[in-house]
Short mmCIF file of C-alpha atoms in Angstrom, two decimals:
data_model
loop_
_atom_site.label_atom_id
_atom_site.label_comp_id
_atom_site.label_asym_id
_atom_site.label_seq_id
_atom_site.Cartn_x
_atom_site.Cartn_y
_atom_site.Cartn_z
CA UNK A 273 26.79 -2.62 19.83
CA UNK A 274 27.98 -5.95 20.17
CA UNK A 275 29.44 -6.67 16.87
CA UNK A 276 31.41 -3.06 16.75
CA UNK A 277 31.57 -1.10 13.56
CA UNK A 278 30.14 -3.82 11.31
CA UNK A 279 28.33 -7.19 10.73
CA UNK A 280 28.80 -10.38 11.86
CA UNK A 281 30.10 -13.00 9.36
CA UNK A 282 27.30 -15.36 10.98
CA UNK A 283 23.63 -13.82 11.30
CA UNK A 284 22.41 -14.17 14.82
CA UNK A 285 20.79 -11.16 14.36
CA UNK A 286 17.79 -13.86 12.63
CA UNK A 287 17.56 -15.56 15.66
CA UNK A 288 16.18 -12.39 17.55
CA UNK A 289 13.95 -11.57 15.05
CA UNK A 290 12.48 -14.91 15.25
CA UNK A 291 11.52 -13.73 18.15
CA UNK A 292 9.82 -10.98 17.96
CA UNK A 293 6.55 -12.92 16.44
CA UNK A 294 5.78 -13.61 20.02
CA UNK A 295 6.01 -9.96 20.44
CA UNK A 296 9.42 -10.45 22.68
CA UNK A 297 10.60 -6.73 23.41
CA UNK A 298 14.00 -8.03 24.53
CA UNK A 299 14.64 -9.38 21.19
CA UNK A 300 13.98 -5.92 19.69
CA UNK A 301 15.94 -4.04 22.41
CA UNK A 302 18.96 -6.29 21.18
CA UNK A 303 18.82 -5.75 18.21
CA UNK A 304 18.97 -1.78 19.00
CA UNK A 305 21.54 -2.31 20.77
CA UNK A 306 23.29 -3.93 18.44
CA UNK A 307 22.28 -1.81 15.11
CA UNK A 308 20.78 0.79 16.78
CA UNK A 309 24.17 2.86 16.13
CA UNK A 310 24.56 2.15 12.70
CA UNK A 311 21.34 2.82 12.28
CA UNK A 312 21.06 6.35 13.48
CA UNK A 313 24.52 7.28 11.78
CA UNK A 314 23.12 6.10 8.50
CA UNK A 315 19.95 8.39 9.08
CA UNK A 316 21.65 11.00 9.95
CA UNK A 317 23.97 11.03 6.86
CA UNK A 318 20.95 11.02 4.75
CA UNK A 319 18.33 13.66 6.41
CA UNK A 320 21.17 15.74 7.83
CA UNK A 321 18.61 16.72 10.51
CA UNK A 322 18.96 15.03 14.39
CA UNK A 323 14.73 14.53 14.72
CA UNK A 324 13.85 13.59 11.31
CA UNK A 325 16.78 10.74 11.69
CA UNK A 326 15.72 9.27 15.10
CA UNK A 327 11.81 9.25 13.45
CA UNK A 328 13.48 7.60 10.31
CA UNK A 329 15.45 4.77 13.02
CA UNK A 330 11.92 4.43 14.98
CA UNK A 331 10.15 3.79 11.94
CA UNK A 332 12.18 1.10 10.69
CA UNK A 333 12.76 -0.52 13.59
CA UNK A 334 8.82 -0.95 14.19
CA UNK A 335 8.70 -2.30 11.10
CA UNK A 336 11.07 -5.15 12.37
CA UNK A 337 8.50 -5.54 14.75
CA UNK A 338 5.96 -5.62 12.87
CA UNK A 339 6.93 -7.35 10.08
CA UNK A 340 10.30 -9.22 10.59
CA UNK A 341 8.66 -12.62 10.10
CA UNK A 342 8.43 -11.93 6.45
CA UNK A 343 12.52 -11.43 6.59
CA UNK A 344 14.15 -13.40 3.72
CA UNK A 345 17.62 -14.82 4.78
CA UNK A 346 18.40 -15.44 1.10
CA UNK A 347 18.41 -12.01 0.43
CA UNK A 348 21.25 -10.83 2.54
CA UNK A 349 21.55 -10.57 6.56
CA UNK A 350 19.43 -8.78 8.76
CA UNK A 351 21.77 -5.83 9.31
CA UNK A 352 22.00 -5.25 5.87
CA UNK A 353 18.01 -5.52 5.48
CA UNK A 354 17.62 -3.51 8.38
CA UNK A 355 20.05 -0.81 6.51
CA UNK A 356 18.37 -0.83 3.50
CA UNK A 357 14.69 0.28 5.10
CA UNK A 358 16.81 3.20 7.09
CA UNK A 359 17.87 4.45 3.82
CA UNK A 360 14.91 4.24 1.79
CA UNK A 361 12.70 5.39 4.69
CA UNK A 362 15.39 8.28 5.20
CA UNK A 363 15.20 8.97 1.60
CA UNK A 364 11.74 9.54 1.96
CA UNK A 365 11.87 12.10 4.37
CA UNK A 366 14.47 13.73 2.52
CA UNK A 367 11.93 14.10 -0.48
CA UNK A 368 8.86 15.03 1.79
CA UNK A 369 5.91 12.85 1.90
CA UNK A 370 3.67 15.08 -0.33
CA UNK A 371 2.21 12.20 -2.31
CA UNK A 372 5.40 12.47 -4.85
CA UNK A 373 6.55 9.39 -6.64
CA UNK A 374 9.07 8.39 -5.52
CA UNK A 375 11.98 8.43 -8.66
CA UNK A 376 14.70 6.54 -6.89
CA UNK A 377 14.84 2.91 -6.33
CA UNK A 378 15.87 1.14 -3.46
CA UNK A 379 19.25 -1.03 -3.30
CA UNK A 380 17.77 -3.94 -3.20
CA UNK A 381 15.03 -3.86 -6.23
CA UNK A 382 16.46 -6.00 -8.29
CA UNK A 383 16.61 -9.64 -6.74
CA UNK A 384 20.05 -9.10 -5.88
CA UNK A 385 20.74 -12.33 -3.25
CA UNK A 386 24.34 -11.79 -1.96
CA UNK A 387 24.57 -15.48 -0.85
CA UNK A 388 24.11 -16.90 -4.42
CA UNK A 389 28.09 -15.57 -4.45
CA UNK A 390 30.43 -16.80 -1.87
CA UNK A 391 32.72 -14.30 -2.46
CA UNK A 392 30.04 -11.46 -1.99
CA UNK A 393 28.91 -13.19 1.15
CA UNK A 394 32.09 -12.80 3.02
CA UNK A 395 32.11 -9.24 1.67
CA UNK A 396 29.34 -8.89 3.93
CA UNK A 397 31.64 -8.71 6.92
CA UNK A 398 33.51 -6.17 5.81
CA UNK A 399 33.56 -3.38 8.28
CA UNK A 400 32.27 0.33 8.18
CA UNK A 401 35.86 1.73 8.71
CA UNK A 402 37.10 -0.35 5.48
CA UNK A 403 33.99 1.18 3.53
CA UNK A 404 34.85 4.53 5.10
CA UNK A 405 38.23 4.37 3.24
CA UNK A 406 37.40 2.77 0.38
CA UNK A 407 35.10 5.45 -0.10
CA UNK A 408 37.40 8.40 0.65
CA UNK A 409 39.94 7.17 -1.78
CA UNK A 410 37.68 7.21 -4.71
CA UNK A 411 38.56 9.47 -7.37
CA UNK A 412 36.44 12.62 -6.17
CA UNK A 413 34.62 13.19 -9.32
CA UNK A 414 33.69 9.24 -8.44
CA UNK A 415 33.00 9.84 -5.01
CA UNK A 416 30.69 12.72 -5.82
CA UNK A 417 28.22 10.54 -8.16
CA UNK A 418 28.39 7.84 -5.13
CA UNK A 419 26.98 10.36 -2.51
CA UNK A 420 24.65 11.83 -4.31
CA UNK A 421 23.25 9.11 -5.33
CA UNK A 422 23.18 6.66 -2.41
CA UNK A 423 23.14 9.40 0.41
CA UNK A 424 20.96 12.04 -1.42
CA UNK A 425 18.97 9.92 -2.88
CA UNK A 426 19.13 11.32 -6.11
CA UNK A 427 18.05 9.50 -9.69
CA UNK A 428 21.08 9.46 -12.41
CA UNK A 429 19.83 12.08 -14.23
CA UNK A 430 19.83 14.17 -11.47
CA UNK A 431 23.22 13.65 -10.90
CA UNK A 432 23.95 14.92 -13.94
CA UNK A 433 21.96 18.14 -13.74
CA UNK A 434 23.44 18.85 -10.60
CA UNK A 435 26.81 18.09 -11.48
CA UNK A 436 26.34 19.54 -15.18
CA UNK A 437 27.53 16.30 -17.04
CA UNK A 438 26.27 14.04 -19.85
CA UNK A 439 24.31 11.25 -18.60
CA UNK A 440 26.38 8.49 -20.16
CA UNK A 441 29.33 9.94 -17.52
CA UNK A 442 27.09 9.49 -14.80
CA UNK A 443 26.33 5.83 -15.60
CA UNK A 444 30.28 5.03 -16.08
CA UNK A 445 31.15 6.42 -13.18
CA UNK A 446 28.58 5.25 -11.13
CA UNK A 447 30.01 1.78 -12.50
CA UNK A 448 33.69 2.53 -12.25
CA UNK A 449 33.05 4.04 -8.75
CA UNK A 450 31.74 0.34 -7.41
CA UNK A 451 34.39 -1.35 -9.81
CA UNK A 452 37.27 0.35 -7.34
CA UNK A 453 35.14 0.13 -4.18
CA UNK A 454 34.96 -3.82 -4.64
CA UNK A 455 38.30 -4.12 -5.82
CA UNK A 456 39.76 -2.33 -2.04
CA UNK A 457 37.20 -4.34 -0.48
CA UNK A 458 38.31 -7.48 -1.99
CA UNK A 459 42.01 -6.24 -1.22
CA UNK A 460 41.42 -6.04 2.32
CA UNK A 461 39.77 -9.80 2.19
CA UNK A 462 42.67 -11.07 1.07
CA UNK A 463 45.28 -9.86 3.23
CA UNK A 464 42.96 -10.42 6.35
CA UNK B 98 17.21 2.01 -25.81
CA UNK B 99 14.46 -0.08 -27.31
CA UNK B 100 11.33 0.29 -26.73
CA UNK B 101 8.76 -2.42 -26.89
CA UNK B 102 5.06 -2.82 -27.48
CA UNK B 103 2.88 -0.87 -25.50
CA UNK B 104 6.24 1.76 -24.12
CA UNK B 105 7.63 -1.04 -22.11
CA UNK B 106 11.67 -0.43 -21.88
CA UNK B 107 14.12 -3.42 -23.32
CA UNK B 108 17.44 -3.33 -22.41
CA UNK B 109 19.98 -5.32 -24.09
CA UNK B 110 23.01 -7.16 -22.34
CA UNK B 111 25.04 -3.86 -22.82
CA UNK B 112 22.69 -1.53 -21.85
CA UNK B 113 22.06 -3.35 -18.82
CA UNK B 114 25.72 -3.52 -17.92
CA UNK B 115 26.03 -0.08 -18.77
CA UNK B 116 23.58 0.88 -16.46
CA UNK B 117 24.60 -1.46 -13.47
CA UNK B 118 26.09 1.24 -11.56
CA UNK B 119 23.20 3.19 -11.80
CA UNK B 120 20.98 0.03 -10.60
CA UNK B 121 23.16 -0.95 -7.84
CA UNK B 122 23.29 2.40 -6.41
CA UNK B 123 19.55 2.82 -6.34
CA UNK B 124 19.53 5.80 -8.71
CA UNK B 125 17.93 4.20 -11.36
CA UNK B 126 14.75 4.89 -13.51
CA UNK B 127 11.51 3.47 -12.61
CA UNK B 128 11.33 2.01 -15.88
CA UNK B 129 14.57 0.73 -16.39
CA UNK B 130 14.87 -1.26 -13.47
CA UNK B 131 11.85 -3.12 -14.33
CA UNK B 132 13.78 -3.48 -17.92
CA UNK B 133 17.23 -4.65 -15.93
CA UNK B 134 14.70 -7.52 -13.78
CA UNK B 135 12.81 -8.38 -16.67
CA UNK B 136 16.27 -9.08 -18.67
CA UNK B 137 18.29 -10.90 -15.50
CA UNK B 138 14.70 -12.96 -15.74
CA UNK B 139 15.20 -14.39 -19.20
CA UNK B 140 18.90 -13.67 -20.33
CA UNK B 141 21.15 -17.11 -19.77
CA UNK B 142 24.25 -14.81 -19.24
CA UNK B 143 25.11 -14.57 -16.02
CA UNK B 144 25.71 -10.71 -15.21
CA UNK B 145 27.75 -11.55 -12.22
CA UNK B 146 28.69 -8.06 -12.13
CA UNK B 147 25.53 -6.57 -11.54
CA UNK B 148 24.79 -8.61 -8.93
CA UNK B 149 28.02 -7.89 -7.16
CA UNK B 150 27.87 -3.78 -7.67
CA UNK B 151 24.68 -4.13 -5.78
CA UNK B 152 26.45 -6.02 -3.35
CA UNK B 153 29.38 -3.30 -2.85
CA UNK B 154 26.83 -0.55 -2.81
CA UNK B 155 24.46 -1.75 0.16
CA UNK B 156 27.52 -2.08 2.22
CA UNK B 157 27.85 2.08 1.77
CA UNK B 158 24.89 1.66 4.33
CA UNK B 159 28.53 0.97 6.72
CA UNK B 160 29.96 4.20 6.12
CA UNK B 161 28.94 6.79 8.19
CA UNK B 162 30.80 7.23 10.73
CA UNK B 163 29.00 5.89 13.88
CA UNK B 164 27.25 8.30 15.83
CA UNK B 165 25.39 7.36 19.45
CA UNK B 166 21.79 8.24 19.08
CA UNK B 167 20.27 9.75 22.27
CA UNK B 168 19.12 7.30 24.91
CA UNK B 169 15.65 8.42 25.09
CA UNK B 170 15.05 6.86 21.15
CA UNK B 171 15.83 3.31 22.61
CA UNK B 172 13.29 4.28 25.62
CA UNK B 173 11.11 5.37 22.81
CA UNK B 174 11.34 2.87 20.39
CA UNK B 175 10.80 0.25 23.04
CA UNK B 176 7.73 2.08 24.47
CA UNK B 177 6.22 1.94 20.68
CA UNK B 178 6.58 -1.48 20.55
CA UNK B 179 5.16 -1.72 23.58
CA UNK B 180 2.06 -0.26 22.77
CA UNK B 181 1.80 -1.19 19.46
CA UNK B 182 -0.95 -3.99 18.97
CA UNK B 183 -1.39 -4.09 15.26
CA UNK B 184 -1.30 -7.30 14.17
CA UNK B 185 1.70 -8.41 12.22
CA UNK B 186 0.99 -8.73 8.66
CA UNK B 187 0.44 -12.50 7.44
CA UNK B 188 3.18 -13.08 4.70
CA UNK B 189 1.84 -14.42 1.21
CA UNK B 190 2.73 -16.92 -1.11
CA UNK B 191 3.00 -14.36 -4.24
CA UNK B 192 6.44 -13.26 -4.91
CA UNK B 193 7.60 -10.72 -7.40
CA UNK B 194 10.22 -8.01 -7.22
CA UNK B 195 9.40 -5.89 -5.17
CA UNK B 196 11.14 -2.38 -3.64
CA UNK B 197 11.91 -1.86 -0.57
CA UNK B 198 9.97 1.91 -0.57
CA UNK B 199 10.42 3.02 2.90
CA UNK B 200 7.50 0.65 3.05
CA UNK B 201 7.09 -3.03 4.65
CA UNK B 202 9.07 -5.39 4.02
CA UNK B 203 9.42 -7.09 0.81
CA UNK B 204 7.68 -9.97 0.43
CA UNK B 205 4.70 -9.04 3.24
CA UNK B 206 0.94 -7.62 2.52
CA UNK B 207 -0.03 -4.97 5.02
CA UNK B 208 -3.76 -5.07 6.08
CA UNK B 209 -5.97 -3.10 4.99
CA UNK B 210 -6.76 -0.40 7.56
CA UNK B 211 -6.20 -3.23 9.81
CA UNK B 212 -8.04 -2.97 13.66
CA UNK B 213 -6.41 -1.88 16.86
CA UNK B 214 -7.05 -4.24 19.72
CA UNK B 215 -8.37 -3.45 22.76
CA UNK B 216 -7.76 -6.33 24.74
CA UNK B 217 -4.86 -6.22 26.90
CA UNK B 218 -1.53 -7.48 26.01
CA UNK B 219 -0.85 -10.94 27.86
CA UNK B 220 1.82 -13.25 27.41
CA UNK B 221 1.38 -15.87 24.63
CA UNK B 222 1.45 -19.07 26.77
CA UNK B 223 -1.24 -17.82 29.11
CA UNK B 224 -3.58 -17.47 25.61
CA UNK B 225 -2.73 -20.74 24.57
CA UNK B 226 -3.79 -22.27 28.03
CA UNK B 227 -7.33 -20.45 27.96
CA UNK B 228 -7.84 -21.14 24.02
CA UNK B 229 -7.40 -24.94 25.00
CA UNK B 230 -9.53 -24.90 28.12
CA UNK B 231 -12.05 -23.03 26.52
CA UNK B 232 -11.87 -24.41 22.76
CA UNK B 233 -14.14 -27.96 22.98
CA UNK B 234 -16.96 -25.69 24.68
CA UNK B 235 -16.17 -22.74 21.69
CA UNK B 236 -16.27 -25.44 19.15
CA UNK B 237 -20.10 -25.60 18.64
CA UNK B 238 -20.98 -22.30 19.44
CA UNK B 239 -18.40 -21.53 16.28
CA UNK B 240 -19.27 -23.67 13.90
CA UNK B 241 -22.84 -22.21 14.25
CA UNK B 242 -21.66 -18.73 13.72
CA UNK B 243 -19.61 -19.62 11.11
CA UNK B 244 -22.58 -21.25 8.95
CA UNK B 245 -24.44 -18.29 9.66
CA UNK B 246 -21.74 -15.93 8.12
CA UNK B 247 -20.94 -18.22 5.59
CA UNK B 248 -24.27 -17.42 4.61
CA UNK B 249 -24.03 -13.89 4.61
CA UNK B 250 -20.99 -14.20 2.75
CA UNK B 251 -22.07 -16.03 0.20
CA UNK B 252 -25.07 -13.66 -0.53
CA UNK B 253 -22.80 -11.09 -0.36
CA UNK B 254 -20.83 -11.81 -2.74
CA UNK B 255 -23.57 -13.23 -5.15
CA UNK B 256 -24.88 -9.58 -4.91
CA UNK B 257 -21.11 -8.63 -5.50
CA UNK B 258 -21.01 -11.06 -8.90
CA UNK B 259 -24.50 -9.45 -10.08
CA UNK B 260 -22.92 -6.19 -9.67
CA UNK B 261 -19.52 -7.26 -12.00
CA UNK B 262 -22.02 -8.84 -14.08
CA UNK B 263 -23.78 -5.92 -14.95
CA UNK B 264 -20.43 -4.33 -16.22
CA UNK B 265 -19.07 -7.37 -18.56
CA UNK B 266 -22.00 -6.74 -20.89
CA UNK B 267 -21.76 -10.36 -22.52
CA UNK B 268 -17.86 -10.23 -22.26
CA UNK B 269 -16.32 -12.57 -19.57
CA UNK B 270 -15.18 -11.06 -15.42
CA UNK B 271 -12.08 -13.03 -14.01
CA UNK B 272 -12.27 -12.39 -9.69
CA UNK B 273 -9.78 -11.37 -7.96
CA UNK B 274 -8.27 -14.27 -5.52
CA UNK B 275 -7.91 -12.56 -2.27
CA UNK B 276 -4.21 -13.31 -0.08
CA UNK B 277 -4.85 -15.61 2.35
CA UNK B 278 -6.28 -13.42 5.40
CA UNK B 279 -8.05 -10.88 3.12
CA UNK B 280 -11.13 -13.40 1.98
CA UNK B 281 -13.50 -9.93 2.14
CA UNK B 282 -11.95 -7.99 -0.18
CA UNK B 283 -13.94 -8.25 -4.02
CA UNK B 284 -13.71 -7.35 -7.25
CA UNK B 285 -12.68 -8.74 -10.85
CA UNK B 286 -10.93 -7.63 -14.13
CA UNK B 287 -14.08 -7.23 -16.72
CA UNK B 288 -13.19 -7.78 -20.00
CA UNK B 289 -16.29 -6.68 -21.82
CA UNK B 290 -17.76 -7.24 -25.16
CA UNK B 291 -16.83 -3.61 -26.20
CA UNK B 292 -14.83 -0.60 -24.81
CA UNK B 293 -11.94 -0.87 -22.41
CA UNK B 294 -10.99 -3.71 -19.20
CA UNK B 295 -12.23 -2.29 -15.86
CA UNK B 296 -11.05 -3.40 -12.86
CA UNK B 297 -14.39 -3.69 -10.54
CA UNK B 298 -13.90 -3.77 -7.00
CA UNK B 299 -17.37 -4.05 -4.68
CA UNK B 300 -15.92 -4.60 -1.25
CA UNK B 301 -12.87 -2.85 -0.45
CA UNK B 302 -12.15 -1.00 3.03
CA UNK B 303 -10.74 2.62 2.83
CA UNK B 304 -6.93 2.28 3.62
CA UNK B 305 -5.68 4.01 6.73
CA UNK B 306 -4.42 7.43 6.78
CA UNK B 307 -2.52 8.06 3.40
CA UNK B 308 -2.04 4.69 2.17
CA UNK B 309 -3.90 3.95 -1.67
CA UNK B 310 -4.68 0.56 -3.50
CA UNK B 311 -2.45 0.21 -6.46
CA UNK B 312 -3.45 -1.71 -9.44
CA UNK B 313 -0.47 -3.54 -11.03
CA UNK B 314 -0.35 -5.69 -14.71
CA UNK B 315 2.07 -8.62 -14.12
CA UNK B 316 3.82 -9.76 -16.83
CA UNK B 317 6.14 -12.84 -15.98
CA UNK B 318 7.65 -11.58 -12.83
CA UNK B 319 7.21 -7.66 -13.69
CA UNK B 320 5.03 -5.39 -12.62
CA UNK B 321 3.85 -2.37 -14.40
CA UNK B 322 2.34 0.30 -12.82
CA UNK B 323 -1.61 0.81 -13.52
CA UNK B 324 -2.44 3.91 -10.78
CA UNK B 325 -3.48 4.24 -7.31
CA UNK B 326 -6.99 4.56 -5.93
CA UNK B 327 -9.05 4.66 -2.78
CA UNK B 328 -12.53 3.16 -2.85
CA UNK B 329 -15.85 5.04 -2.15
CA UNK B 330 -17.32 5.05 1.06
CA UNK B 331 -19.68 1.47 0.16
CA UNK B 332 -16.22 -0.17 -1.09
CA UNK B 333 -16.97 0.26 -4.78
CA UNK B 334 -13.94 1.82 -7.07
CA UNK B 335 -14.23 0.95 -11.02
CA UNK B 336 -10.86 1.08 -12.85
CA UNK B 337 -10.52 1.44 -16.89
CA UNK B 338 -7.86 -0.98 -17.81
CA UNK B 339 -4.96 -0.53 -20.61
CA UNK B 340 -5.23 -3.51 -23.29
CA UNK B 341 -4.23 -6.28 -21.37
CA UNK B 342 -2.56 -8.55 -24.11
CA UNK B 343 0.25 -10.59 -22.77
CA UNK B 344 -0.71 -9.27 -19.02
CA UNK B 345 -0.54 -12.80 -16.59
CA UNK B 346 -2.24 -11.18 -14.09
CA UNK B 347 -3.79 -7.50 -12.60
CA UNK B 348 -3.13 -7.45 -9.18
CA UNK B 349 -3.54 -5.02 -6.59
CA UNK B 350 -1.20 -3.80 -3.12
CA UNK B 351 -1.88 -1.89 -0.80
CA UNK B 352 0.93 1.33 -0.76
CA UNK B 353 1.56 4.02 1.44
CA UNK B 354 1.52 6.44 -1.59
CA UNK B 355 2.16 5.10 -4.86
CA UNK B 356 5.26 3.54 -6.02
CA UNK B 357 7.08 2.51 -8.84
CA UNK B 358 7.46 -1.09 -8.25
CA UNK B 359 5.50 -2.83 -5.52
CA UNK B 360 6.70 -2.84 -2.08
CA UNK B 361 4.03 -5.04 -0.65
CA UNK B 362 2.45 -8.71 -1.81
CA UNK B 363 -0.33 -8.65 -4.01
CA UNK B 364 -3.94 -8.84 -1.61
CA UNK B 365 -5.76 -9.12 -5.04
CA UNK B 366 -4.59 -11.46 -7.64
CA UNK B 367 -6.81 -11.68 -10.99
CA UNK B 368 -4.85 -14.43 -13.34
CA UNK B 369 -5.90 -13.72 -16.99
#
């Protein structure tokens, strides 16, 4: 993977999938190789299950192909586009595919553009071994909502049935779990 | 939390902050995230925070700890692609918030049951060669074919209207604009002189596989869900409508199963 465990601060990731309207297969072996890693480990984490994670990474990269002239560069790099259709494909399979709504939202519902905030945007860099732990030094009872939310795919509520708490906790920690997460991340901007 | 006309959620400043957590991590209600985008629509605060949660939580994507996938998924993916002729899905000018599903890409509208091609794959400067040689001689040849199905088009859809007629009943039928590259698909939003709206639809394909048409009222930038459908075998599906007072638009996407907030662009777009 050429940009190691993380994104590049720059996007040339848009440049390849430029290319792939004329149907250029390098393009989309490049960008495998470079997200093809992060990829997989994310659909892993979420399915828990080897084959249902490479069908998740298959799926979403033919969807680049397919459809990666419709990608919006004001809504975040490609990486992190490309991450967000693992997930919610992964999420998918975790729930089945017997016609059942759907309850849980994608990340990236709300028109959330990273780039309208400078200091978000060079959060984008930030590596998957910083996230790692940030995320392990979470208060656990913080760290729990986190997972089971954005790696089980689970809907507030059932948080709270699962973990046998009032809703309202859910929601703060939720909130108080991202409040620390960004304030690590931040800390580790600064001194780099 | 509030609750306004016709069941729609309100949230407040508060309640949206409150919930931002909840929002950013994806584990949100249906309903209240179409609250929390209706409210960052129209508020003139600034909710930085909400914005930057979400930020924090899609980098969780980073995480995992890397792991190599097997070799033969690259080989595999690749081969896909390969073989894959389905034509890649012409974006459309109609924006609203829309999730990202599992589905296509925000911001795209998938085909109908669009066609596989037969023809072989060749490489794009050798078609634009033979489309020049061969285009002044294809010119007149086209434009006759063209008037001809112009033709048939427009009786087709005159039949179409009589049919949508029939249903208004002395009320008033707005037509659906079709997205640019989906000029077959018809139907209208009926608002007749008595009873409920219908949605009529006279020419749709059957999706492919699993996928279903979902009927969406737009209100500003939100979309509320109306139900799925798939069309009879001659196209036809008739839809009862809710009241549509203060609805901007119906419009209609094309889903692999249905979803609580649109992860394709409109195809349909009836502007009331």
């Amino acid at each position: 993977m050429a940009t190691g465990d993380g994104p590049a601060v720059s996007d040339p990731d848009a440049a390849l999938l430029a290319r792939l309207v004329t149907r250029d297969e390098a393009a989309l072996a490049e960008l495998y190789d470079r997200h093809g890693r992060a990829a997989h480990a994310l659909a892993l984490r979420v399915t828990g299950n080897a084959e249902t994670a490479q069908d998740v990474v298959q799926e979403a990269f033919l969807a680049l192909w397919r459809r990666g002239h419709t990608y919006q560069p004001e809504r975040g790099a490609v990486r992190g586009w490309l991450l967000t259709v693992v997930r919610n494909r992964a999420i998918d399979a975790l729930r089945g595919s017997g016609g059942q709504v759907a309850r849980v939202l994608p990340v990236d519902t709300l028109v959330l553009a990273a780039t309208d905030n400078p200091e978000a945007e060079a959060m984008q860099a930030v590596d998957g071994r910083r996230v790692r732990a940030a995320l392990a030094a979470l208060p656990p009872e913080q760290r729990d909502v986190v997972e089971l939310a954005y790696f089980g795919g689970l809907a507030y509520p059932e948080v709270a049935e699962r973990m046998g708490i009032p809703l309202g906790t859910v929601k703060s920690r939720m909130r108080l779990a991202l409040e620390r997460l960004r304030g690590s991340l931040r800390a580790w901007e600064r001194d780099a | 939390m509030p609750e306004a006309e016709a069941g729609t959620l309100v949230l407040d400043c508060d309640e949206l902050e409150e919930l931002a957590g909840a929002l950013a991590l994806g584990a949100a209600l249906p309903q209240e995230v179409a609250a929390a985008q209706a409210h960052l629509d129209g508020c003139p605060r600034s909710h930085t925070d909400v914005y930057e949660l979400a930020t924090v939580a899609r980098l969780l994507a980073e995480a995992p700890e890397p792991v190599e996938p097997p070799a033969r998924l690259r080989a595999r993916i690749l081969a896909t692609a390969r073989e894959d002729t389905a034509p890649q899905d012409a974006p459309s000018g109609i924006r609203y918030p829309v999730s990202g599903g599992g589905g296509p890409v925000p911001g795209t509208a998938r085909a109908p049951a669009p066609a596989r091609s037969s023809l072989p794959r060749r490489p794009v400067f050798f078609l634009l060669a033979a489309a020049a040689a061969l285009a002044a001689l294809a010119l007149g040849l086209w434009n006759l074919q063209l008037r001809g199905e112009l033709d048939q088009r427009q009786e087709r859809l005159a039949a179409q209207q009589r049919f949508i007629d029939a249903f208004a009943g002395g009320g008033r039928s707005v037509a659906f604009a079709p997205a640019p590259g989906q000029e077959a698909l018809h139907g209208a939003v009926v608002r007749r002189a008595q009873g409920p709206a219908l949605a009529v639809f006279t020419a749709l394909p059957r999706p492919a596989g699993s996928d279903v048409y979902q009927l969406w009222a737009i209100r500003g930038s939100t979309p509320q869900d109306l139900g799925v459908f798939v069309p009879d075998a001659r196209g036809h599906h008739i839809a009862t409508l809710p009241d549509l007072t203060g609805v901007d638009a119906v419009a209609v996407t094309l889903e692999r199963e249905r979803v609580p907030a649109p992860t394709t662009a409109p195809i349909l777009t009836a502007p009331l």
